[in-house]
Amino acid sequence: MTAHGLGTPLKRFAGGDAWDAIVIGSGLGGLTTAVLLGETLGKRVLVLERHYTAGGFTHTFRRPGYEWDVGVHYIGLAKPHTAMARMFAAVFGDGVTWESMGDVYDTVILGDRRYEFLAGRERWRARMHEYFPGDTAAIDAYLARLKQAAGASQLFWAEKAVPGVVAALGGWAMRARFAAHARQTTRAVLESLT
């Protein structure tokens, strides 16, 4: 955004063009912001990205013999009439159609071992129980921790939307439950369970 607000174009930038807003970073948040500012509000937007490809955490990286993603490339809860579907419709209109990733949505290969991730929480859970029969209690405890963290995140995100004075007075309480989860690494949580 600008220090002057969206009503005043930024000073001229590279090549003499004037911009209403400059978005730094082309991840999902940056690109969404740029689309909403440009398409919805008719603003001239410049997106700056230091990587050679736009997309942020949607990237997949490849090195000789290896391939991995950095995380954000699955979008769930996008069935018609859900909040997620409405948010995407606000950004893209009717231009988004959803495709299933199939029963096996991801596969982890470690040496000669192969672990398939099945769609659906209970199907995923059952498959992990098959792969790791000695750790079924730990798998269930991990899923319970994920559910707790997701629930705690609701107030964390809500704090971002409340008026500043409310956030200043009670934001710490809104963040506290989620912060307890966010301060731990995935490895630390797993090592505490198994």
CSV table of C-alpha atoms in Angstrom, one decimal:
chain,number,residue,atom,x,y,z
A,1,MET,CA,0.0,0.0,0.0
A,2,THR,CA,1.1,3.6,0.1
A,3,ALA,CA,1.8,6.0,2.9
A,4,HIS,CA,-0.6,8.4,1.1
A,5,GLY,CA,-3.4,5.9,0.8
A,6,LEU,CA,-4.8,4.5,-2.4
A,7,GLY,CA,-6.2,7.8,-3.6
A,8,THR,CA,-2.8,9.2,-4.3
A,9,PRO,CA,-0.5,7.5,-6.8
A,10,LEU,CA,2.9,6.6,-5.6
A,11,LYS,CA,5.9,8.5,-7.0
A,12,ARG,CA,7.0,7.5,-10.4
A,13,PHE,CA,8.8,4.1,-10.5
A,14,ALA,CA,11.1,2.6,-13.0
A,15,GLY,CA,10.3,3.9,-16.5
A,16,GLY,CA,8.2,6.8,-15.4
A,17,ASP,CA,5.0,4.8,-14.7
A,18,ALA,CA,2.8,5.8,-11.7
A,19,TRP,CA,1.3,3.2,-9.5
A,20,ASP,CA,-1.6,3.3,-7.1
A,21,ALA,CA,-0.1,0.4,-5.0
A,22,ILE,CA,3.0,-1.7,-5.0
A,23,VAL,CA,2.6,-5.2,-3.7
A,24,ILE,CA,5.9,-6.8,-2.5
A,25,GLY,CA,5.8,-10.6,-2.9
A,26,SER,CA,3.9,-12.7,-5.4
A,27,GLY,CA,2.7,-15.4,-3.0
A,28,LEU,CA,-1.0,-16.2,-2.8
A,29,GLY,CA,-1.6,-13.2,-0.5
A,30,GLY,CA,0.3,-10.8,-2.7
A,31,LEU,CA,-1.3,-12.0,-5.9
A,32,THR,CA,-4.8,-11.9,-4.3
A,33,THR,CA,-4.2,-8.4,-3.1
A,34,ALA,CA,-3.0,-7.3,-6.5
A,35,VAL,CA,-6.1,-8.8,-8.2
A,36,LEU,CA,-8.5,-7.2,-5.8
A,37,LEU,CA,-6.9,-3.8,-6.1
A,38,GLY,CA,-6.5,-4.0,-9.9
A,39,GLU,CA,-9.6,-5.8,-11.0
A,40,THR,CA,-12.1,-4.9,-8.3
A,41,LEU,CA,-11.0,-1.4,-7.5
A,42,GLY,CA,-9.4,-0.4,-10.8
A,43,LYS,CA,-6.1,0.5,-9.3
A,44,ARG,CA,-2.7,0.4,-11.1
A,45,VAL,CA,-0.7,-2.2,-9.2
A,46,LEU,CA,2.9,-3.2,-9.5
A,47,VAL,CA,3.9,-6.6,-8.0
A,48,LEU,CA,7.5,-7.1,-7.1
A,49,GLU,CA,9.0,-10.5,-6.6
A,50,ARG,CA,12.6,-11.5,-6.0
A,51,HIS,CA,12.2,-15.1,-7.2
A,52,TYR,CA,12.2,-15.8,-10.9
A,53,THR,CA,8.7,-17.3,-10.8
A,54,ALA,CA,5.6,-15.9,-9.2
A,55,GLY,CA,3.7,-18.1,-6.7
A,56,GLY,CA,5.4,-18.0,-3.3
A,57,PHE,CA,4.7,-21.2,-1.3
A,58,THR,CA,3.0,-22.8,-4.3
A,59,HIS,CA,6.3,-23.7,-5.8
A,60,THR,CA,7.7,-27.2,-6.4
A,61,PHE,CA,11.5,-27.5,-6.4
A,62,ARG,CA,13.6,-30.1,-8.2
A,63,ARG,CA,17.2,-31.1,-7.7
A,64,PRO,CA,18.9,-34.1,-9.2
A,65,GLY,CA,17.1,-37.1,-7.7
A,66,TYR,CA,14.7,-35.1,-5.5
A,67,GLU,CA,11.5,-33.2,-5.8
A,68,TRP,CA,9.7,-31.4,-3.0
A,69,ASP,CA,7.1,-28.7,-2.4
A,70,VAL,CA,7.1,-25.9,0.1
A,71,GLY,CA,3.6,-26.3,1.3
A,72,VAL,CA,0.7,-24.2,0.1
A,73,HIS,CA,-0.7,-25.9,-3.0
A,74,TYR,CA,-3.7,-27.8,-1.7
A,75,ILE,CA,-6.9,-25.9,-1.2
A,76,GLY,CA,-9.6,-27.5,0.9
A,77,LEU,CA,-13.0,-26.5,2.0
A,78,ALA,CA,-13.8,-25.0,-1.4
A,79,LYS,CA,-17.1,-26.8,-2.0
A,80,PRO,CA,-19.9,-24.6,-3.3
A,81,HIS,CA,-21.4,-22.2,-0.8
A,82,THR,CA,-18.5,-22.4,1.7
A,83,ALA,CA,-16.7,-19.3,3.0
A,84,MET,CA,-13.6,-20.4,1.0
A,85,ALA,CA,-15.6,-20.7,-2.2
A,86,ARG,CA,-17.1,-17.3,-1.7
A,87,MET,CA,-13.6,-15.8,-1.1
A,88,PHE,CA,-12.3,-17.3,-4.4
A,89,ALA,CA,-15.4,-16.1,-6.2
A,90,ALA,CA,-14.8,-12.5,-4.9
A,91,VAL,CA,-11.3,-12.6,-6.4
A,92,PHE,CA,-11.8,-14.7,-9.6
A,93,GLY,CA,-15.5,-14.4,-10.3
A,94,ASP,CA,-16.8,-17.6,-11.9
A,95,GLY,CA,-13.5,-18.3,-13.5
A,96,VAL,CA,-12.4,-21.0,-11.0
A,97,THR,CA,-13.4,-24.6,-11.4
A,98,TRP,CA,-12.4,-27.1,-8.8
A,99,GLU,CA,-10.8,-30.5,-9.6
A,100,SER,CA,-10.3,-33.3,-7.2
A,101,MET,CA,-6.7,-34.3,-6.6
A,102,GLY,CA,-7.8,-37.9,-6.6
A,103,ASP,CA,-7.8,-40.5,-3.8
A,104,VAL,CA,-4.0,-40.3,-3.4
A,105,TYR,CA,-3.2,-36.6,-3.2
A,106,ASP,CA,0.4,-36.9,-2.3
A,107,THR,CA,3.1,-39.5,-2.0
A,108,VAL,CA,6.3,-39.4,0.2
A,109,ILE,CA,9.1,-41.6,-1.0
A,110,LEU,CA,12.0,-42.2,1.3
A,111,GLY,CA,14.5,-44.7,-0.2
A,112,ASP,CA,12.6,-47.8,-1.1
A,113,ARG,CA,9.6,-46.9,1.2
A,114,ARG,CA,6.5,-45.3,-0.2
A,115,TYR,CA,3.8,-43.6,1.8
A,116,GLU,CA,0.6,-42.5,0.1
A,117,PHE,CA,-1.6,-39.8,1.5
A,118,LEU,CA,-5.3,-40.6,1.0
A,119,ALA,CA,-8.0,-37.9,0.7
A,120,GLY,CA,-10.2,-37.5,3.7
A,121,ARG,CA,-9.1,-37.3,7.3
A,122,GLU,CA,-10.4,-40.8,8.3
A,123,ARG,CA,-9.0,-42.5,5.2
A,124,TRP,CA,-5.6,-40.7,5.8
A,125,ARG,CA,-5.7,-41.8,9.5
A,126,ALA,CA,-6.5,-45.4,8.6
A,127,ARG,CA,-3.6,-45.6,6.0
A,128,MET,CA,-1.1,-44.1,8.5
A,129,HIS,CA,-2.3,-46.8,11.0
A,130,GLU,CA,-1.5,-49.4,8.4
A,131,TYR,CA,2.0,-48.0,7.7
A,132,PHE,CA,2.8,-47.5,11.4
A,133,PRO,CA,0.8,-50.1,13.4
A,134,GLY,CA,2.9,-49.5,16.5
A,135,ASP,CA,2.2,-45.8,16.6
A,136,THR,CA,-1.6,-45.6,16.2
A,137,ALA,CA,-2.0,-43.8,19.5
A,138,ALA,CA,0.6,-41.2,18.5
A,139,ILE,CA,-1.0,-40.7,15.1
A,140,ASP,CA,-4.4,-40.1,16.7
A,141,ALA,CA,-2.8,-37.8,19.3
A,142,TYR,CA,-1.1,-35.8,16.5
A,143,LEU,CA,-4.4,-35.4,14.6
A,144,ALA,CA,-6.0,-34.2,17.9
A,145,ARG,CA,-3.3,-31.6,18.2
A,146,LEU,CA,-3.8,-30.4,14.7
A,147,LYS,CA,-7.5,-30.0,15.4
A,148,GLN,CA,-6.7,-28.1,18.6
A,149,ALA,CA,-4.3,-25.8,16.7
A,150,ALA,CA,-6.8,-25.2,13.9
A,151,GLY,CA,-9.5,-24.3,16.5
A,152,ALA,CA,-7.2,-22.0,18.4
A,153,SER,CA,-6.3,-20.2,15.2
A,154,GLN,CA,-9.8,-18.9,14.8
A,155,LEU,CA,-9.4,-16.3,17.5
A,156,PHE,CA,-5.8,-15.5,16.2
A,157,TRP,CA,-7.2,-14.6,12.8
A,158,ALA,CA,-10.2,-12.9,14.3
A,159,GLU,CA,-7.9,-10.5,16.1
A,160,LYS,CA,-6.6,-9.3,12.8
A,161,ALA,CA,-10.2,-8.1,11.8
A,162,VAL,CA,-11.3,-6.4,15.1
A,163,PRO,CA,-11.0,-2.7,15.6
A,164,GLY,CA,-7.5,-1.6,16.7
A,165,VAL,CA,-8.6,-0.6,20.2
A,166,VAL,CA,-10.1,-4.1,20.8
A,167,ALA,CA,-7.0,-5.7,19.5
A,168,ALA,CA,-4.9,-3.5,21.8
A,169,LEU,CA,-6.9,-4.4,24.8
A,170,GLY,CA,-7.7,-8.0,24.3
A,171,GLY,CA,-5.5,-9.2,21.4
A,172,TRP,CA,-3.1,-11.0,23.7
A,173,ALA,CA,-6.0,-13.2,24.9
A,174,MET,CA,-7.1,-13.9,21.4
A,175,ARG,CA,-3.6,-15.0,20.4
A,176,ALA,CA,-2.6,-17.0,23.5
A,177,ARG,CA,-4.1,-20.4,22.7
A,178,PHE,CA,-2.8,-20.4,19.1
A,179,ALA,CA,0.6,-19.0,20.1
A,180,ALA,CA,1.2,-22.1,22.4
A,181,HIS,CA,0.9,-24.2,19.2
A,182,ALA,CA,2.8,-21.9,16.9
A,183,ARG,CA,5.9,-21.8,19.1
A,184,GLN,CA,6.5,-25.5,18.5
A,185,THR,CA,8.0,-27.1,15.5
A,186,THR,CA,6.3,-30.1,13.9
A,187,ARG,CA,9.3,-32.2,14.8
A,188,ALA,CA,9.0,-31.2,18.5
A,189,VAL,CA,5.4,-32.1,18.5
A,190,LEU,CA,6.0,-35.5,16.9
A,191,GLU,CA,8.9,-36.2,19.2
A,192,SER,CA,6.6,-35.5,22.2
A,193,LEU,CA,4.2,-38.1,20.9
A,194,THR,CA,6.3,-40.9,19.6
